[in-house]
JSON list of C-alpha atoms in Angstrom, two decimals:
[
{"chain": "J", "resi": 1, "resn": "MET", "atom": "CA", "xyz": [0.00, 0.00, 0.00]},
{"chain": "J", "resi": 2, "resn": "CYS", "atom": "CA", "xyz": [1.52, 3.34, -0.98]},
{"chain": "J", "resi": 3, "resn": "ILE", "atom": "CA", "xyz": [1.43, 6.61, 0.98]},
{"chain": "J", "resi": 4, "resn": "ARG", "atom": "CA", "xyz": [-1.22, 8.06, -1.33]},
{"chain": "J", "resi": 5, "resn": "ASP", "atom": "CA", "xyz": [-3.61, 5.18, -0.57]},
{"chain": "J", "resi": 6, "resn": "ARG", "atom": "CA", "xyz": [-3.08, 5.60, 3.18]},
{"chain": "J", "resi": 7, "resn": "THR", "atom": "CA", "xyz": [-3.62, 9.35, 3.00]},
{"chain": "J", "resi": 8, "resn": "THR", "atom": "CA", "xyz": [-6.76, 8.98, 0.89]},
{"chain": "J", "resi": 9, "resn": "GLY", "atom": "CA", "xyz": [-8.11, 6.37, 3.29]},
{"chain": "J", "resi": 10, "resn": "LEU", "atom": "CA", "xyz": [-7.39, 8.61, 6.25]},
{"chain": "J", "resi": 11, "resn": "LEU", "atom": "CA", "xyz": [-9.16, 11.53, 4.61]},
{"chain": "J", "resi": 12, "resn": "ARG", "atom": "CA", "xyz": [-12.19, 9.35, 3.88]},
{"chain": "J", "resi": 13, "resn": "ARG", "atom": "CA", "xyz": [-12.47, 7.88, 7.36]},
{"chain": "J", "resi": 14, "resn": "LEU", "atom": "CA", "xyz": [-11.78, 10.85, 9.62]},
{"chain": "J", "resi": 15, "resn": "ASN", "atom": "CA", "xyz": [-14.00, 13.88, 9.96]},
{"chain": "J", "resi": 16, "resn": "ARG", "atom": "CA", "xyz": [-12.53, 17.37, 9.85]},
{"chain": "J", "resi": 17, "resn": "ASP", "atom": "CA", "xyz": [-12.03, 17.70, 13.63]},
{"chain": "J", "resi": 18, "resn": "GLU", "atom": "CA", "xyz": [-10.40, 14.26, 13.89]},
{"chain": "J", "resi": 19, "resn": "LEU", "atom": "CA", "xyz": [-8.05, 15.05, 11.01]},
{"chain": "J", "resi": 20, "resn": "GLU", "atom": "CA", "xyz": [-7.18, 18.37, 12.63]},
{"chain": "J", "resi": 21, "resn": "GLY", "atom": "CA", "xyz": [-6.36, 16.50, 15.86]},
{"chain": "J", "resi": 22, "resn": "VAL", "atom": "CA", "xyz": [-4.12, 14.00, 14.06]},
{"chain": "J", "resi": 23, "resn": "LEU", "atom": "CA", "xyz": [-2.28, 16.75, 12.18]},
{"chain": "J", "resi": 24, "resn": "ALA", "atom": "CA", "xyz": [-1.90, 18.79, 15.39]},
{"chain": "J", "resi": 25, "resn": "HIS", "atom": "CA", "xyz": [-0.44, 15.68, 17.07]},
{"chain": "J", "resi": 26, "resn": "GLU", "atom": "CA", "xyz": [2.18, 15.34, 14.32]},
{"chain": "J", "resi": 27, "resn": "LEU", "atom": "CA", "xyz": [2.93, 19.07, 14.35]},
{"chain": "J", "resi": 28, "resn": "SER", "atom": "CA", "xyz": [3.34, 18.84, 18.11]},
{"chain": "J", "resi": 29, "resn": "HIS", "atom": "CA", "xyz": [6.10, 16.29, 17.55]},
{"chain": "J", "resi": 30, "resn": "VAL", "atom": "CA", "xyz": [7.81, 18.85, 15.29]},
{"chain": "J", "resi": 31, "resn": "ALA", "atom": "CA", "xyz": [7.31, 21.73, 17.74]},
{"chain": "J", "resi": 32, "resn": "HIS", "atom": "CA", "xyz": [8.72, 19.68, 20.63]},
{"chain": "J", "resi": 33, "resn": "ARG", "atom": "CA", "xyz": [11.69, 18.60, 18.47]},
{"chain": "J", "resi": 34, "resn": "ASP", "atom": "CA", "xyz": [10.99, 14.96, 19.19]},
{"chain": "J", "resi": 35, "resn": "VAL", "atom": "CA", "xyz": [13.21, 13.72, 16.37]},
{"chain": "J", "resi": 36, "resn": "THR", "atom": "CA", "xyz": [16.15, 15.59, 17.88]},
{"chain": "J", "resi": 37, "resn": "VAL", "atom": "CA", "xyz": [15.37, 14.31, 21.37]},
{"chain": "J", "resi": 38, "resn": "MET", "atom": "CA", "xyz": [15.15, 10.72, 20.19]},
{"chain": "J", "resi": 39, "resn": "THR", "atom": "CA", "xyz": [18.30, 11.05, 18.08]},
{"chain": "J", "resi": 40, "resn": "VAL", "atom": "CA", "xyz": [20.29, 12.37, 21.03]},
{"chain": "J", "resi": 41, "resn": "ALA", "atom": "CA", "xyz": [18.90, 9.63, 23.30]},
{"chain": "J", "resi": 42, "resn": "SER", "atom": "CA", "xyz": [19.75, 6.96, 20.73]},
{"chain": "J", "resi": 43, "resn": "PHE", "atom": "CA", "xyz": [23.19, 8.42, 20.13]},
{"chain": "J", "resi": 44, "resn": "THR", "atom": "CA", "xyz": [23.96, 8.17, 23.83]},
{"chain": "J", "resi": 45, "resn": "ALA", "atom": "CA", "xyz": [23.05, 4.47, 23.84]},
{"chain": "J", "resi": 46, "resn": "ILE", "atom": "CA", "xyz": [25.13, 3.84, 20.73]},
{"chain": "J", "resi": 47, "resn": "LEU", "atom": "CA", "xyz": [28.05, 5.75, 22.23]},
{"chain": "J", "resi": 48, "resn": "ALA", "atom": "CA", "xyz": [27.88, 3.65, 25.42]},
{"chain": "J", "resi": 49, "resn": "GLY", "atom": "CA", "xyz": [27.94, 0.46, 23.36]},
{"chain": "J", "resi": 50, "resn": "PHE", "atom": "CA", "xyz": [30.83, 1.77, 21.26]},
{"chain": "J", "resi": 51, "resn": "MET", "atom": "CA", "xyz": [32.85, 2.60, 24.37]},
{"chain": "J", "resi": 52, "resn": "VAL", "atom": "CA", "xyz": [32.32, -0.91, 25.77]},
{"chain": "J", "resi": 53, "resn": "ARG", "atom": "CA", "xyz": [33.37, -2.48, 22.47]},
{"chain": "J", "resi": 54, "resn": "SER", "atom": "CA", "xyz": [36.40, -0.20, 22.19]},
{"chain": "J", "resi": 55, "resn": "ALA", "atom": "CA", "xyz": [37.51, -1.20, 25.65]},
{"chain": "J", "resi": 56, "resn": "MET", "atom": "CA", "xyz": [37.04, -4.85, 24.71]},
{"chain": "J", "resi": 57, "resn": "TRP", "atom": "CA", "xyz": [39.10, -4.65, 21.53]},
{"chain": "J", "resi": 58, "resn": "GLY", "atom": "CA", "xyz": [41.72, -2.45, 23.16]},
{"chain": "J", "resi": 59, "resn": "SER", "atom": "CA", "xyz": [42.25, -4.93, 25.97]},
{"chain": "J", "resi": 60, "resn": "MET", "atom": "CA", "xyz": [42.42, -7.83, 23.51]},
{"chain": "J", "resi": 61, "resn": "MET", "atom": "CA", "xyz": [45.05, -6.13, 21.35]},
{"chain": "J", "resi": 62, "resn": "ARG", "atom": "CA", "xyz": [47.25, -5.24, 24.32]},
{"chain": "J", "resi": 63, "resn": "GLY", "atom": "CA", "xyz": [46.72, -8.41, 26.30]},
{"chain": "J", "resi": 64, "resn": "ARG", "atom": "CA", "xyz": [47.96, -11.92, 25.94]},
{"chain": "J", "resi": 65, "resn": "ARG", "atom": "CA", "xyz": [45.82, -14.47, 24.15]},
{"chain": "J", "resi": 66, "resn": "ASP", "atom": "CA", "xyz": [45.09, -16.77, 27.04]},
{"chain": "J", "resi": 67, "resn": "GLN", "atom": "CA", "xyz": [42.18, -17.87, 29.18]},
{"chain": "J", "resi": 68, "resn": "ASN", "atom": "CA", "xyz": [41.88, -14.47, 30.90]},
{"chain": "J", "resi": 69, "resn": "THR", "atom": "CA", "xyz": [41.48, -12.75, 27.54]},
{"chain": "J", "resi": 70, "resn": "ALA", "atom": "CA", "xyz": [38.57, -15.03, 26.69]},
{"chain": "J", "resi": 71, "resn": "LEU", "atom": "CA", "xyz": [36.91, -14.27, 30.05]},
{"chain": "J", "resi": 72, "resn": "VAL", "atom": "CA", "xyz": [37.36, -10.54, 29.53]},
{"chain": "J", "resi": 73, "resn": "PHE", "atom": "CA", "xyz": [35.92, -10.84, 26.04]},
{"chain": "J", "resi": 74, "resn": "ILE", "atom": "CA", "xyz": [32.85, -12.71, 27.32]},
{"chain": "J", "resi": 75, "resn": "GLY", "atom": "CA", "xyz": [32.43, -10.27, 30.21]},
{"chain": "J", "resi": 76, "resn": "VAL", "atom": "CA", "xyz": [32.59, -7.25, 27.94]},
{"chain": "J", "resi": 77, "resn": "MET", "atom": "CA", "xyz": [30.10, -8.79, 25.54]},
{"chain": "J", "resi": 78, "resn": "VAL", "atom": "CA", "xyz": [27.67, -9.49, 28.40]},
{"chain": "J", "resi": 79, "resn": "VAL", "atom": "CA", "xyz": [27.99, -5.91, 29.66]},
{"chain": "J", "resi": 80, "resn": "SER", "atom": "CA", "xyz": [27.50, -4.62, 26.11]},
{"chain": "J", "resi": 81, "resn": "VAL", "atom": "CA", "xyz": [24.29, -6.62, 25.68]},
{"chain": "J", "resi": 82, "resn": "ILE", "atom": "CA", "xyz": [22.98, -5.46, 29.07]},
{"chain": "J", "resi": 83, "resn": "VAL", "atom": "CA", "xyz": [23.76, -1.81, 28.30]},
{"chain": "J", "resi": 84, "resn": "TYR", "atom": "CA", "xyz": [22.07, -2.09, 24.90]},
{"chain": "J", "resi": 85, "resn": "PHE", "atom": "CA", "xyz": [19.00, -3.82, 26.36]},
{"chain": "J", "resi": 86, "resn": "PHE", "atom": "CA", "xyz": [18.45, -1.20, 29.07]},
{"chain": "J", "resi": 87, "resn": "SER", "atom": "CA", "xyz": [19.12, 1.61, 26.60]},
{"chain": "J", "resi": 88, "resn": "TYR", "atom": "CA", "xyz": [16.49, 0.12, 24.29]},
{"chain": "J", "resi": 89, "resn": "LEU", "atom": "CA", "xyz": [13.93, 0.00, 27.12]},
{"chain": "J", "resi": 90, "resn": "LEU", "atom": "CA", "xyz": [14.72, 3.59, 28.18]},
{"chain": "J", "resi": 91, "resn": "ILE", "atom": "CA", "xyz": [14.47, 4.88, 24.60]},
{"chain": "J", "resi": 92, "resn": "ASN", "atom": "CA", "xyz": [11.08, 3.20, 24.21]},
{"chain": "J", "resi": 93, "resn": "ALA", "atom": "CA", "xyz": [9.93, 4.71, 27.54]},
{"chain": "J", "resi": 94, "resn": "LEU", "atom": "CA", "xyz": [11.04, 8.13, 26.28]},
{"chain": "J", "resi": 95, "resn": "SER", "atom": "CA", "xyz": [9.16, 7.53, 23.04]},
{"chain": "J", "resi": 96, "resn": "ARG", "atom": "CA", "xyz": [5.96, 6.67, 24.95]},
{"chain": "J", "resi": 97, "resn": "TYR", "atom": "CA", "xyz": [6.38, 9.87, 26.98]},
{"chain": "J", "resi": 98, "resn": "ARG", "atom": "CA", "xyz": [6.88, 11.92, 23.80]},
{"chain": "J", "resi": 99, "resn": "GLU", "atom": "CA", "xyz": [3.67, 10.44, 22.34]},
{"chain": "J", "resi": 100, "resn": "LEU", "atom": "CA", "xyz": [1.72, 11.54, 25.41]},
{"chain": "J", "resi": 101, "resn": "GLY", "atom": "CA", "xyz": [3.31, 14.97, 25.07]},
{"chain": "J", "resi": 102, "resn": "ALA", "atom": "CA", "xyz": [2.25, 15.18, 21.42]},
{"chain": "J", "resi": 103, "resn": "ASP", "atom": "CA", "xyz": [-1.29, 14.14, 22.37]},
{"chain": "J", "resi": 104, "resn": "ARG", "atom": "CA", "xyz": [-1.38, 16.86, 25.03]},
{"chain": "J", "resi": 105, "resn": "GLY", "atom": "CA", "xyz": [0.04, 19.45, 22.63]},
{"chain": "J", "resi": 106, "resn": "ALA", "atom": "CA", "xyz": [-2.54, 18.55, 19.98]},
{"chain": "J", "resi": 107, "resn": "ALA", "atom": "CA", "xyz": [-5.41, 18.69, 22.48]},
{"chain": "J", "resi": 108, "resn": "LEU", "atom": "CA", "xyz": [-4.36, 22.12, 23.72]},
{"chain": "J", "resi": 109, "resn": "LEU", "atom": "CA", "xyz": [-3.59, 23.41, 20.22]},
{"chain": "J", "resi": 110, "resn": "THR", "atom": "CA", "xyz": [-6.96, 22.46, 18.78]},
{"chain": "J", "resi": 111, "resn": "GLY", "atom": "CA", "xyz": [-8.97, 22.83, 21.97]},
{"chain": "J", "resi": 112, "resn": "LYS", "atom": "CA", "xyz": [-10.73, 19.58, 21.00]},
{"chain": "J", "resi": 113, "resn": "PRO", "atom": "CA", "xyz": [-9.20, 16.66, 22.89]},
{"chain": "J", "resi": 114, "resn": "SER", "atom": "CA", "xyz": [-12.27, 14.53, 22.12]},
{"chain": "J", "resi": 115, "resn": "ALA", "atom": "CA", "xyz": [-11.58, 14.79, 18.38]},
{"chain": "J", "resi": 116, "resn": "LEU", "atom": "CA", "xyz": [-8.09, 13.31, 18.79]},
{"chain": "J", "resi": 117, "resn": "ALA", "atom": "CA", "xyz": [-9.51, 10.67, 21.15]},
{"chain": "J", "resi": 118, "resn": "SER", "atom": "CA", "xyz": [-12.06, 9.76, 18.50]},
{"chain": "J", "resi": 119, "resn": "ALA", "atom": "CA", "xyz": [-9.35, 9.45, 15.83]},
{"chain": "J", "resi": 120, "resn": "LEU", "atom": "CA", "xyz": [-7.21, 7.32, 18.16]},
{"chain": "J", "resi": 121, "resn": "THR", "atom": "CA", "xyz": [-10.13, 5.05, 19.00]},
{"chain": "J", "resi": 122, "resn": "PHE", "atom": "CA", "xyz": [-10.84, 4.60, 15.32]},
{"chain": "J", "resi": 123, "resn": "ALA", "atom": "CA", "xyz": [-7.22, 3.91, 14.43]},
{"chain": "J", "resi": 124, "resn": "PHE", "atom": "CA", "xyz": [-6.14, 1.68, 17.32]},
{"chain": "J", "resi": 125, "resn": "ALA", "atom": "CA", "xyz": [-9.20, -0.01, 18.81]},
{"chain": "J", "resi": 126, "resn": "PRO", "atom": "CA", "xyz": [-8.84, -3.29, 16.88]},
{"chain": "J", "resi": 127, "resn": "ALA", "atom": "CA", "xyz": [-5.11, -3.50, 17.59]},
{"chain": "J", "resi": 128, "resn": "VAL", "atom": "CA", "xyz": [-5.37, -3.24, 21.38]},
{"chain": "J", "resi": 129, "resn": "ALA", "atom": "CA", "xyz": [-8.69, -4.92, 22.13]},
{"chain": "J", "resi": 130, "resn": "GLY", "atom": "CA", "xyz": [-8.59, -6.95, 25.31]},
{"chain": "J", "resi": 131, "resn": "LYS", "atom": "CA", "xyz": [-5.19, -5.76, 26.59]},
{"chain": "J", "resi": 132, "resn": "ARG", "atom": "CA", "xyz": [-5.28, -4.59, 30.21]},
{"chain": "J", "resi": 133, "resn": "GLY", "atom": "CA", "xyz": [-2.54, -3.52, 32.59]},
{"chain": "J", "resi": 134, "resn": "PHE", "atom": "CA", "xyz": [1.11, -3.12, 31.67]},
{"chain": "J", "resi": 135, "resn": "THR", "atom": "CA", "xyz": [2.23, -6.16, 29.70]},
{"chain": "J", "resi": 136, "resn": "LEU", "atom": "CA", "xyz": [5.69, -7.27, 28.63]},
{"chain": "J", "resi": 137, "resn": "GLU", "atom": "CA", "xyz": [4.76, -6.27, 25.08]},
{"chain": "J", "resi": 138, "resn": "GLN", "atom": "CA", "xyz": [4.18, -2.71, 26.27]},
{"chain": "J", "resi": 139, "resn": "TRP", "atom": "CA", "xyz": [7.73, -2.50, 27.69]},
{"chain": "J", "resi": 140, "resn": "PHE", "atom": "CA", "xyz": [8.95, -2.83, 24.12]},
{"chain": "J", "resi": 141, "resn": "SER", "atom": "CA", "xyz": [6.30, -0.56, 22.61]},
{"chain": "J", "resi": 142, "resn": "THR", "atom": "CA", "xyz": [7.07, 2.93, 21.33]},
{"chain": "J", "resi": 143, "resn": "HIS", "atom": "CA", "xyz": [3.50, 4.14, 22.01]},
{"chain": "J", "resi": 144, "resn": "PRO", "atom": "CA", "xyz": [1.61, 4.19, 25.31]},
{"chain": "J", "resi": 145, "resn": "PRO", "atom": "CA", "xyz": [-1.48, 2.02, 25.73]},
{"chain": "J", "resi": 146, "resn": "LEU", "atom": "CA", "xyz": [-4.62, 3.43, 24.13]},
{"chain": "J", "resi": 147, "resn": "GLU", "atom": "CA", "xyz": [-6.39, 3.50, 27.50]},
{"chain": "J", "resi": 148, "resn": "LYS", "atom": "CA", "xyz": [-3.69, 5.76, 28.95]},
{"chain": "J", "resi": 149, "resn": "ARG", "atom": "CA", "xyz": [-3.85, 8.12, 25.97]},
{"chain": "J", "resi": 150, "resn": "LEU", "atom": "CA", "xyz": [-7.64, 8.31, 26.13]},
{"chain": "J", "resi": 151, "resn": "ALA", "atom": "CA", "xyz": [-7.57, 8.91, 29.90]},
{"chain": "J", "resi": 152, "resn": "GLN", "atom": "CA", "xyz": [-5.11, 11.77, 29.44]},
{"chain": "J", "resi": 153, "resn": "LEU", "atom": "CA", "xyz": [-7.25, 13.33, 26.71]},
{"chain": "J", "resi": 154, "resn": "ALA", "atom": "CA", "xyz": [-10.36, 12.99, 28.91]},
{"chain": "J", "resi": 155, "resn": "SER", "atom": "CA", "xyz": [-8.51, 14.73, 31.74]},
{"chain": "J", "resi": 156, "resn": "ILE", "atom": "CA", "xyz": [-7.49, 17.57, 29.42]},
{"chain": "J", "resi": 157, "resn": "ALA", "atom": "CA", "xyz": [-11.09, 17.88, 28.22]},
{"chain": "J", "resi": 158, "resn": "ARG", "atom": "CA", "xyz": [-12.25, 18.22, 31.85]},
{"chain": "J", "resi": 159, "resn": "ASP", "atom": "CA", "xyz": [-9.55, 20.84, 32.49]},
{"chain": "J", "resi": 160, "resn": "LEU", "atom": "CA", "xyz": [-10.83, 22.76, 29.45]},
{"chain": "J", "resi": 161, "resn": "GLY", "atom": "CA", "xyz": [-14.40, 22.53, 30.77]},
{"chain": "J", "resi": 162, "resn": "GLN", "atom": "CA", "xyz": [-15.55, 20.02, 28.17]},
{"chain": "J", "resi": 163, "resn": "ARG", "atom": "CA", "xyz": [-17.35, 16.73, 28.62]}
]
């Protein structure tokens, strides 16, 4: 499916207010410089992994090739995997936070949090049906659970005096 088909389908399915909410959400990502934030966060994780690997190769080149070298190599690889794994989880947590920030920005920008909630319900309801609580899958997700996003939008609507 090409971009044009997706865009046409989106335009057919969403009403004007819902489309405005979706576009405001995306523009909120731009205004909050989310790409820069995520790039810097990812760069830090990559840099940490690079430093661990550099230390590993540096110690192997200087050291003797014996049993201790093999243990150091295995130890450094384990540390590298652990650092990468936790970095991955933290980057995904940051991404989920940035999505909630974009939802909030869109709701405040348009003044219609219910329109974005409606668009989200339309877009994600089949994909998350039946999921409750915080599952292992959600630890690896880049987007917060739909229920959390809808609750935040409902809270913003109440703060704005809407139902």
